[in-house]
Each structure stands twice: as structure tokens, then as C-alpha cells.
Coordinates of C-alpha atoms (C1' of nucleotides) in Angstrom, one line a residue:
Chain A
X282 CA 0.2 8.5 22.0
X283 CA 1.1 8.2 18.6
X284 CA -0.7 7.3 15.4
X285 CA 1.1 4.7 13.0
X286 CA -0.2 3.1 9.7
X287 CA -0.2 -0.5 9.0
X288 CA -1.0 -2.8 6.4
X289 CA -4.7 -4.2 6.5
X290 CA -3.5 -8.2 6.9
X291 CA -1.3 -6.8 9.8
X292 CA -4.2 -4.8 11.7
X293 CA -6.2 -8.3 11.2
X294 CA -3.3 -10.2 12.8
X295 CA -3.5 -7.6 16.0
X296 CA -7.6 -8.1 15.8
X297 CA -7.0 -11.8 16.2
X298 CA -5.3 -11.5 19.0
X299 CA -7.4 -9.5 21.1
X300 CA -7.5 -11.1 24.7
X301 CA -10.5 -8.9 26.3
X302 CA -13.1 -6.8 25.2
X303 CA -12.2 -3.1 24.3
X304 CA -8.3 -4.4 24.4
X305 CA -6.4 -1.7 22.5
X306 CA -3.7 -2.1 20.3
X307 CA -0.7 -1.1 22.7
X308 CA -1.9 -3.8 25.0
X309 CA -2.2 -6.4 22.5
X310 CA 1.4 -5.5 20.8
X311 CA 2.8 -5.2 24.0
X312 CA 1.9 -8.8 24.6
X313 CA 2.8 -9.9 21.4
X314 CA 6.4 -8.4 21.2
X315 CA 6.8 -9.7 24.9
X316 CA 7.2 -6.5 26.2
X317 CA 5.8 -6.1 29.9
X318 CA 2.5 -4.9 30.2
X319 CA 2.2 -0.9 30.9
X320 CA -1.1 -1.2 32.8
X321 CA -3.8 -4.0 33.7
X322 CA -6.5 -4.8 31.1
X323 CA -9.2 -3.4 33.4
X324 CA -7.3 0.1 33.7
X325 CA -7.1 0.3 30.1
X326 CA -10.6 -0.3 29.1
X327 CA -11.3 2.1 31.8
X328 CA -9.2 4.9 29.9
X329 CA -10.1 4.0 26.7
X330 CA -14.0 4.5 27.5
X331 CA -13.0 7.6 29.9
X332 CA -11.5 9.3 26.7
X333 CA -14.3 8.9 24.2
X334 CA -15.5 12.4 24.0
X335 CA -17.7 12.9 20.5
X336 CA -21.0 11.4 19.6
X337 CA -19.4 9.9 17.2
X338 CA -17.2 8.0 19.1
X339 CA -19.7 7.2 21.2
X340 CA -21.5 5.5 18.2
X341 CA -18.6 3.6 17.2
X342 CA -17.6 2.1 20.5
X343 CA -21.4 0.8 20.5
X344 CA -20.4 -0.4 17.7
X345 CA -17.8 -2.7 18.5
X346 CA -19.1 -3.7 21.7
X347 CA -22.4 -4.9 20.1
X348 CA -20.0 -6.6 17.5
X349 CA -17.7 -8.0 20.0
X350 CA -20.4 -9.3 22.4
X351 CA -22.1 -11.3 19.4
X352 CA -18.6 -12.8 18.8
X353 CA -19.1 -13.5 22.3
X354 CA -22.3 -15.2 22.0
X355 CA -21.4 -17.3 19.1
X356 CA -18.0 -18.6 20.2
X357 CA -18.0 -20.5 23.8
X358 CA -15.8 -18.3 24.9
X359 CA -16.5 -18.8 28.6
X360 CA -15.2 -22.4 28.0
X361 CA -12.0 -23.7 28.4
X362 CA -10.0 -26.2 26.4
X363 CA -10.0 -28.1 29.6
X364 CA -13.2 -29.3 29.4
X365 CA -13.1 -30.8 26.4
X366 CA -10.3 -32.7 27.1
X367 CA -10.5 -36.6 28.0
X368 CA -7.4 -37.9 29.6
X369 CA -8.7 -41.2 29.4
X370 CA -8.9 -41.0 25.5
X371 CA -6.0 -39.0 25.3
X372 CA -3.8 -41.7 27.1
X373 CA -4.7 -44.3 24.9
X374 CA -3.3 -42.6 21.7
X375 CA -0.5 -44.7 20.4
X376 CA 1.6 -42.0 19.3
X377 CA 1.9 -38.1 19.7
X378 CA 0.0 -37.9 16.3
X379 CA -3.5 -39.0 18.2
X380 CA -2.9 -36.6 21.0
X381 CA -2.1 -34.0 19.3
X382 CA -5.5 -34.3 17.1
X383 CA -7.3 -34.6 20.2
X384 CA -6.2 -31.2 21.9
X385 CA -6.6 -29.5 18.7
X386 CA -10.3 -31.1 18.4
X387 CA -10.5 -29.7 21.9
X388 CA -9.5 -26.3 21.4
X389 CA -11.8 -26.3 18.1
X390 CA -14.4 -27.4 20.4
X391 CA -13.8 -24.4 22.8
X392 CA -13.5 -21.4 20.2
X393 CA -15.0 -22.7 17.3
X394 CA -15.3 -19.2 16.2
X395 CA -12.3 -18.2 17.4
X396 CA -10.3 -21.1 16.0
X397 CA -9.4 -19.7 12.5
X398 CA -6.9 -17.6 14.4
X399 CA -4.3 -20.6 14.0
X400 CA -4.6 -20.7 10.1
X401 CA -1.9 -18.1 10.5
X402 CA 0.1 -19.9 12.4
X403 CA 2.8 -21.5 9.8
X404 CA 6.6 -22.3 9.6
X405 CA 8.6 -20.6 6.6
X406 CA 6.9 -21.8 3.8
X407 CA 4.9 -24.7 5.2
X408 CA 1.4 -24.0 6.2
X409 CA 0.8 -25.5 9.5
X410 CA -2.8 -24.9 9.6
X411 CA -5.5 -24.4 7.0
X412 CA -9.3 -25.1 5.6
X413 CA -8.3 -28.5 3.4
X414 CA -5.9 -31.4 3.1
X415 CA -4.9 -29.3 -0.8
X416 CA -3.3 -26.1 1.0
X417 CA -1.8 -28.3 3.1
X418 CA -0.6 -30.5 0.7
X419 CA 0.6 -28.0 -1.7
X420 CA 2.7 -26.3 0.6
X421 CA 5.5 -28.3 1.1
X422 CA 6.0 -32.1 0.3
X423 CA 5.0 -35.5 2.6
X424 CA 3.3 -32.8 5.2
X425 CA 0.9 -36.2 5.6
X426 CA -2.2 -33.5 6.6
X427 CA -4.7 -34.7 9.0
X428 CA -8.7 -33.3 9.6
X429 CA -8.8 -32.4 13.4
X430 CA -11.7 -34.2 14.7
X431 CA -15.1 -32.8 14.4
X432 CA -13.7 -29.5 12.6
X433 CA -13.7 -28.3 9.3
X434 CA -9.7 -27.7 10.3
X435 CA -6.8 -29.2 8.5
X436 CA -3.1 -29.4 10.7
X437 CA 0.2 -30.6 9.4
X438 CA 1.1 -34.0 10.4
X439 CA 5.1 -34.0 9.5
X440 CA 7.2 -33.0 12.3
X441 CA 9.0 -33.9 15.3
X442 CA 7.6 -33.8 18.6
X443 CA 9.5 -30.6 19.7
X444 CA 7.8 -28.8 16.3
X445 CA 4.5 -30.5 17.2
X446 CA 4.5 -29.0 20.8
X447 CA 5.6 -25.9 19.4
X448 CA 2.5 -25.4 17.2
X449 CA 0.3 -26.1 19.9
X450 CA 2.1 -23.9 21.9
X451 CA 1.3 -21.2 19.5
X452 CA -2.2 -22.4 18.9
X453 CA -3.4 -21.7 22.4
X454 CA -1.2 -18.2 22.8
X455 CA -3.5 -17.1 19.7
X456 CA -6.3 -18.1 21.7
X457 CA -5.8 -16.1 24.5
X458 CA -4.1 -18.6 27.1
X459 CA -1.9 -17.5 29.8
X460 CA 1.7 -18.8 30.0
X461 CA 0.6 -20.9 33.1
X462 CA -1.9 -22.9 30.8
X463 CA -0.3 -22.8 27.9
X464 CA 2.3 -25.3 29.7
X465 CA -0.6 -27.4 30.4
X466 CA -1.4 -27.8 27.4
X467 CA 1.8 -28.4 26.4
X468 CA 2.5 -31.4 28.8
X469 CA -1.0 -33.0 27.6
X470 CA 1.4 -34.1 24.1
Chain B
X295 CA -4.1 0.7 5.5
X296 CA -5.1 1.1 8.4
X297 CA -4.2 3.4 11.5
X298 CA -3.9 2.5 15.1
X299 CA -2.7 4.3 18.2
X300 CA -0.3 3.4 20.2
X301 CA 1.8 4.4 23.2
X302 CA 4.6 6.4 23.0
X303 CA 6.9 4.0 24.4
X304 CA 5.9 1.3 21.8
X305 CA 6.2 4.0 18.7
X306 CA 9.9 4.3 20.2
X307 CA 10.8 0.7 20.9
X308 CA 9.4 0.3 16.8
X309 CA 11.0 2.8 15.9
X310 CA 14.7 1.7 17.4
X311 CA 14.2 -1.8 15.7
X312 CA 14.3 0.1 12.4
X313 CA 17.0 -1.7 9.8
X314 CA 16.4 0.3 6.7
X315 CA 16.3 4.0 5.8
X316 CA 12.8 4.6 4.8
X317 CA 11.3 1.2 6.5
X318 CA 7.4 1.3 7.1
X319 CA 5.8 0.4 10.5
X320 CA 4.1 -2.9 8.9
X321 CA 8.1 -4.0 7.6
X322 CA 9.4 -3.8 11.2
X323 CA 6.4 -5.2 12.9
X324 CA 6.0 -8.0 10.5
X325 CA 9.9 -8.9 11.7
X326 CA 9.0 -8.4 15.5
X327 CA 6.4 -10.5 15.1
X328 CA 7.6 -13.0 13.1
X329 CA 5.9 -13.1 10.3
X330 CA 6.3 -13.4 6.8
X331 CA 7.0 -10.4 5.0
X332 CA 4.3 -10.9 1.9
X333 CA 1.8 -12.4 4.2
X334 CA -1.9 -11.5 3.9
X335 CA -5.2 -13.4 4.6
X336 CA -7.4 -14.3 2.2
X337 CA -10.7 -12.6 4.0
X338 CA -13.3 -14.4 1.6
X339 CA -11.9 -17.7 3.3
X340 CA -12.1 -16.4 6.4
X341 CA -16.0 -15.8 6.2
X342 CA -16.2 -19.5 4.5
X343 CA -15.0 -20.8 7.7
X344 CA -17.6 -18.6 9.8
X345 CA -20.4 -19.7 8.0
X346 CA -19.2 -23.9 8.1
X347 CA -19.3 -23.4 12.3
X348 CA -23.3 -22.2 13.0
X349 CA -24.9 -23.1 16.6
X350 CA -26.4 -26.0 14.6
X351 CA -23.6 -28.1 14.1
X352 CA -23.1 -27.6 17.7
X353 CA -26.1 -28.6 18.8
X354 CA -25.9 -31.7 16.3
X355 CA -22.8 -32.5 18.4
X356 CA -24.4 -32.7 21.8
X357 CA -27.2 -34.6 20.6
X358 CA -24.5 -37.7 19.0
X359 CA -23.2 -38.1 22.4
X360 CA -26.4 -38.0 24.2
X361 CA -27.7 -40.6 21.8
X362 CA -24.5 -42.4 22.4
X363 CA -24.6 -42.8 25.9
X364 CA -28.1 -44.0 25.5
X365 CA -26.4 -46.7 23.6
X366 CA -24.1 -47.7 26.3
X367 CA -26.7 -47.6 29.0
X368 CA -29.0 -50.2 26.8
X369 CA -25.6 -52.4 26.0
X370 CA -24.8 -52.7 30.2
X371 CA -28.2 -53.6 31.3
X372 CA -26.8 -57.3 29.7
X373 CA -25.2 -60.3 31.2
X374 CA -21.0 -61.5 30.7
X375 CA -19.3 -59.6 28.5
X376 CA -20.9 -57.1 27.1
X377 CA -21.4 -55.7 30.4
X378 CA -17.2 -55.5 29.7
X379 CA -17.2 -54.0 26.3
X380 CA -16.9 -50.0 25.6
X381 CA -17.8 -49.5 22.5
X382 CA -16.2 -46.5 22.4
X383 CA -12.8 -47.4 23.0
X384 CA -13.2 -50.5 20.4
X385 CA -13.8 -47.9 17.4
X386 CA -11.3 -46.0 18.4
X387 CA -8.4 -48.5 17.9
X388 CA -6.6 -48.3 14.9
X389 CA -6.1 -52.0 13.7
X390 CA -7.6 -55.3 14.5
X391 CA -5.0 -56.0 16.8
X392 CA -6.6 -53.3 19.5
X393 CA -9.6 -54.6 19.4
X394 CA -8.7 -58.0 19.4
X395 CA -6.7 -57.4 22.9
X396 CA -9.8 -55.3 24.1
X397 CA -12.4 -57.7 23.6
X398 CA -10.0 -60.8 25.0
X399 CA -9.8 -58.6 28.3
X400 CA -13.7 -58.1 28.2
X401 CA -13.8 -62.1 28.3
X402 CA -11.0 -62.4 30.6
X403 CA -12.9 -59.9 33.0
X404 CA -16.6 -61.6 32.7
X405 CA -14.8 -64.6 33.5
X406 CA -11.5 -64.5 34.9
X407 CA -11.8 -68.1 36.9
X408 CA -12.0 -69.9 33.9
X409 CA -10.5 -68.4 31.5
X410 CA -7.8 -70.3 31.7
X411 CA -9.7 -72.5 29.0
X412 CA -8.7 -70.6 26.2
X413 CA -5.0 -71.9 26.9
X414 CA -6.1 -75.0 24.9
X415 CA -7.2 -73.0 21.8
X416 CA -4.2 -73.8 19.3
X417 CA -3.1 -74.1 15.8
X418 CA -0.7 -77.1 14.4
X419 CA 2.2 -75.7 16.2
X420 CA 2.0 -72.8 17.2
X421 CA 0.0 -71.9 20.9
X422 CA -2.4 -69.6 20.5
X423 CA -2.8 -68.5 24.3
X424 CA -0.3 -68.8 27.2
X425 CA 0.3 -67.7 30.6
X426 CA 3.3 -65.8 29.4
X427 CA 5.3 -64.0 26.5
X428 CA 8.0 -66.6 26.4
X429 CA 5.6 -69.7 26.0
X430 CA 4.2 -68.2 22.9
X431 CA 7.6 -66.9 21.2
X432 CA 9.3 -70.4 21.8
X433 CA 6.1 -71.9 20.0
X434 CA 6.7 -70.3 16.7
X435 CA 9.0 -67.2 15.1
X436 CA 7.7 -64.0 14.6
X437 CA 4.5 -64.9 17.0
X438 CA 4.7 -61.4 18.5
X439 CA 2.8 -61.8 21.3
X440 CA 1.0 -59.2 23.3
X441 CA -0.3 -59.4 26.7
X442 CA -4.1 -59.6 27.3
X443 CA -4.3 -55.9 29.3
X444 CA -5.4 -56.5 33.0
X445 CA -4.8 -60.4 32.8
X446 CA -2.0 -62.8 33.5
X447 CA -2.5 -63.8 29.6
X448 CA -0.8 -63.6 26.8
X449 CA -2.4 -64.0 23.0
X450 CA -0.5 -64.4 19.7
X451 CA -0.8 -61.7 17.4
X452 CA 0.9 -62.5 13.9
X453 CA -2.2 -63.8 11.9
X454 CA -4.3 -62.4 9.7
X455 CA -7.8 -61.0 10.7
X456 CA -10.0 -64.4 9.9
X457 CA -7.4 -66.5 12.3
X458 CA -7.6 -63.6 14.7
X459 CA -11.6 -64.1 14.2
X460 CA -11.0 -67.8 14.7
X461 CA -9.7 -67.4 17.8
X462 CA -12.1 -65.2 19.3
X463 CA -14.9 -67.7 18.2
X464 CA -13.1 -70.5 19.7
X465 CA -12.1 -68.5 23.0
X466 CA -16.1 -67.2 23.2
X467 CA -17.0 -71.1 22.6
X468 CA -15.5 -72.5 25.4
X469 CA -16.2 -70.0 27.8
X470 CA -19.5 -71.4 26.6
X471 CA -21.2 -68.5 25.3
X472 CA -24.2 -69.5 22.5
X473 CA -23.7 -69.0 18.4
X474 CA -25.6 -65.9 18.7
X475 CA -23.5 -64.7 21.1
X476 CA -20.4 -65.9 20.0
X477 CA -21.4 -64.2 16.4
X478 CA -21.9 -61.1 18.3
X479 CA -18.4 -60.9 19.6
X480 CA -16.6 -62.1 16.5
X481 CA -18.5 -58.7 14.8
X482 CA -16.6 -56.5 17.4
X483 CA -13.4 -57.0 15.6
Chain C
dG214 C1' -6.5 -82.2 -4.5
dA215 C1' -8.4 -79.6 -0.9
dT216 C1' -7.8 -77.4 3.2
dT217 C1' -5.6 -75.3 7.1
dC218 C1' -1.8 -73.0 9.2
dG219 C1' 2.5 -70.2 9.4
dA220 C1' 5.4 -66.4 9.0
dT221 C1' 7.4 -63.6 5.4
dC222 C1' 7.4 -59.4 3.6
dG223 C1' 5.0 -55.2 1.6
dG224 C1' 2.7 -51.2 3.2
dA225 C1' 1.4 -47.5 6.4
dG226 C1' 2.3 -44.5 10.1
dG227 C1' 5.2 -42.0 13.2
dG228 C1' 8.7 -39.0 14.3
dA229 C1' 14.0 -38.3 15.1
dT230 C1' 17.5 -36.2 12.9
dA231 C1' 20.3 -35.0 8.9
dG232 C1' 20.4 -31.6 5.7
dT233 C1' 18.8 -27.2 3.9
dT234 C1' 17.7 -22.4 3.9
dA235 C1' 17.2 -17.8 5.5
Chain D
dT215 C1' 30.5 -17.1 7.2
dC216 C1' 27.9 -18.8 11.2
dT217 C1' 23.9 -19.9 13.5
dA218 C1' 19.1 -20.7 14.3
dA219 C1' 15.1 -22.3 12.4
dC220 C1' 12.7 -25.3 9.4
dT221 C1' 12.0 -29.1 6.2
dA222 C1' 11.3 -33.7 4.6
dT223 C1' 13.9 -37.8 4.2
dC224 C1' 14.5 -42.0 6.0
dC225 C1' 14.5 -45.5 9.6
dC226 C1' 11.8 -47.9 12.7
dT227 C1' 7.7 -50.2 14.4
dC228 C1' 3.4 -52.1 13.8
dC229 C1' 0.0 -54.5 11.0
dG230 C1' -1.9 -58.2 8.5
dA231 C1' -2.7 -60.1 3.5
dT232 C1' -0.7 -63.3 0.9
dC233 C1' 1.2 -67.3 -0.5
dG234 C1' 4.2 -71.3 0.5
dA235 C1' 4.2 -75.2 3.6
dA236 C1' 2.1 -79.0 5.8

DNA sequence: GATTCGATCGGAGGGATAGTTA
DNA sequence: TCTAACTATCCCTCCGATCGAA
């Protein structure tokens, strides 16, 4: 093990994309840097708890599983995208535009809390996701921002289909979706 | 700053993706990972967003579409066709023209035998209903007709919204629905 | 002159792709 | 310089109000 020090908006961007409760960093890295995984999830909680040898670790890790299970309660994180989704509706979008705003009102829908993972989600100076049609609008020109659905959620509008499958792509990897349904949510554009 | 512990083998694989003498562990990860190097989140905002998303809103949510539902159900207990009509897909078309083809298939499906009436609804020249696209087209330029979905019929569809409000009184007329009625269905568009 | 009808054309939305930047 | 990634312009399609024609 070794001990490295990062920037506070980086350690946030590792927080966010926690998978399971007590996840450490390596594990989360690891996934993010597509590196295979060393061990399953379950092993590494297992160790994680297994090492925790002063009180005052003992505190903290109360801690954060008291924190995290509240995050838990408040976000529906038991649900999954795919049961918010309506094919029937979805069909009868006439263009990718009113799909697309449908599986993102979806995934809202799913991890309302967890949602505001995607407002880092952006291209290389356009935002691709924000909190009002403004940032949207100020980052880049004709982005034509649309609200998603029932959410206080802003996405850009202006991009091919490839670029539109992309974000969503990204969207549900920073919500914790395998490959295998990340691809299904990929075909539903 | 923050620290975090990590695996040997990921300190090393950071380590040998090193580009510049003296470059920090957030510098390299931030290229790994793709992300901008000045990036930060504004946390305030962050907690804004929390606070927008309480169980409340959720809640409000489950009770539209319960109420909406109720809707439906009272609607279908009718005769003809509003038994036919989904409100729901109506408000979710875009223009007129959507609506217009939905509610011409909700007559066409209440009364399907004699719907063939409506083929006599026309304007000075131009046919307003047909059995096909090529009847209507040869009538008039620019008629752009569209067929009526789940129906042998075809409807004009370069008008403005009164004409396209005309016709659906005159269609709901001879199928022989009453004023009331017919006033009913000319307010769905 | 009043009214109805037709279809042109301006406007909005969508998204492929040409062009730009890192 | 060369390439890969990203942007936003611009073309296309759809819509329907408006205004000229009958």
C-alpha cells in the first residue's frame, strides 16, 4: 500500500464513483483507468473492515457507513433505470432528441440523488450537463439546452447521434452500470 | 488535499504514466482519467442540487400519475371514440399535425365500417380524405399527405390549424356524433 | 366586397459532417 | 506535423401562419 495526495475536486471525482458500499479507492481507480480488477468487491470490503484496528477507526468507519446508508435511503438506489423506462413512449419520439430526454428523465428518476454525478461529465470546453439552461448556454454557442423531464437537470442538445450515445454512455458508467447494461441503454437511443 | 491509499501496483502503473519531472499524482490522474486539468466542482452547487430533490417531490410524482390514471379510467367508461383516445399520447405530440392523425385513427377505430364517409369531406379542389397517398397529392401541390395510422386512409396535411379543425368537425359530423361531442373532439387538437 | 380555400415560404428543430483545436 | 476528439455550422425536414387567389 502506498499513500498518495490528491487534489480535493479529484478525491470528489473518485467519491462519485463509488460502486458499493465501503468500495476503496484502488477498486474504484482500477475501474476507472480500466485496469482489471485485483479482487472482488466483497473480498475487499472484507479486508478493509478486517484491518481497522484503533477505536478510532472504528468510529470513523461508523461513520461512513451511517453516512453512506442514508445516501442509500434517500436515493432509490435498489432501482434500476429499467424501470422507469417506457418503450412505448420511447418509440414514439420523432427523433433521437426525445429519446434521449426520456432515458435521462429515467436515469434521474432512478438516482435522483445520485444523478449530479453527470454534471462532470463534459466535452473540452462544452458542458454537457449542468443545473440551468445559462451554464449551458454560456459554454459554447447554439448547444440548444434542453430540461430533462421532471428534473432540475439541464443536458446539451447539439450533437450528433454518435456524441449523443456517447454521453449516455458515460452517464450510466458514472452511475454504476455494468458494461452489459450500459449497452442496453445504449441501444434504447 | 487529500490522501488516499492505494495498491502498490496502482502507485506503480501512476507512477510509469509520469510525463514531467516533478509531476503531482492529481496532474497524471487527471490525464488518465480524462479530465480537464483546472477542473473543480463548485460544492455550494452541489448541495443546491441536494436540497431541490427531497422525498417530497417524489412523492408529489407518484401521486400525478395515480391521479392520472384515475383520469383515464373515468374517460373509458364512455361510448365511440373516446373510448379510442389516450390522452396521454395526444399531449405528447409535438404539433397539431400528431394529434390531428391520432384523433382521425381514434374515429377510424370507433367506427371503421363507415368511415369511409369522411372521403366526401373536401375543399374547392383539393380532397381532403382518400383511400391513398396518390389520390390526395394528384388533387393539389404540396398536399403532403400522411396516412391515418392503423387505417387504409389517407388525410391532407398542408393547412393551417382552423382548416385542420374544420375537418375534424366535418369528419366527427358525419360519423354523426352531436355538437357537444363534435366540440369535444375539435378541443383535442 | 366578403368570404373561403390553397400553397408558399418563413421558422424551428434535428443531427450529419466539415472544420477546428488540442 | 499528424491524428483524434470536439464543436457548431449548415442543410434538411417538418410545420402551419399568412396572404394571394378564387
Amino acid at each position: 500500500m502506498k499513500n498518495i495526495e490528491i487534489d480535493d475536486d479529484l478525491y470528489l471525482h473518485i467519491v462519485a464513483n463509488t460502486q458499493s458500499i465501503g468500495e476503496n479507492a484502488s477498486s474504484i481507480l482500477r475501474r476507472l483507468l480500466k485496469l482489471d480488477q485485483k479482487a472482488s468487491i466483497d473480498e475487499s470490503l472484507v479486508q478493509e473492515i478486517t484491518a481497522v484496528t484503533s477505536p478510532d477507526d472504528i468510529a470513523d468507519n461508523v461513520m461512513d457507513l451511517a453516512e453512506k446508508s442514508e445516501i442509500e435511503a434517500l436515493d432509490n438506489s435498489t432501482e434500476s433505470v429499467f424501470n422507469f423506462i417506457n418503450k412505448e413512449e420511447l418509440a414514439m419520439q420523432r427523433g433521437a432528441v426525445g429519446r434521449f430526454l426520456l432515458i435521462l428523465a429515467a436515469l434521474y428518476r432512478a438516482h435522483p440523488q445520485r444523478f449530479k454525478v453527470v454534471t462532470e461529465i463534459c466535452g473540452r470546453d462544452r458542458l454537457y450537463f449542468a443545473n440551468s439552461e445559462a451554464e449551458l448556454a454560456a459554454s459554447g454557442s447554439s448547444t440548444k439546452p434542453k430540461q430533462i423531464p421532471e428534473s432540475p437537470f439541464w443536458v446539451l442538445t447539439n450533437s450528433n447521434t454518435t456524441r449523443k450515445k456517447m454521453m449516455l454512455t458515460r452517464a450510466a458508467t458514472s452511475l454504476g452500470y455494468n458494461d452489459a447494461d450500459v449497452e442496453k441503454i445504449r441501444e434504447l437511443l
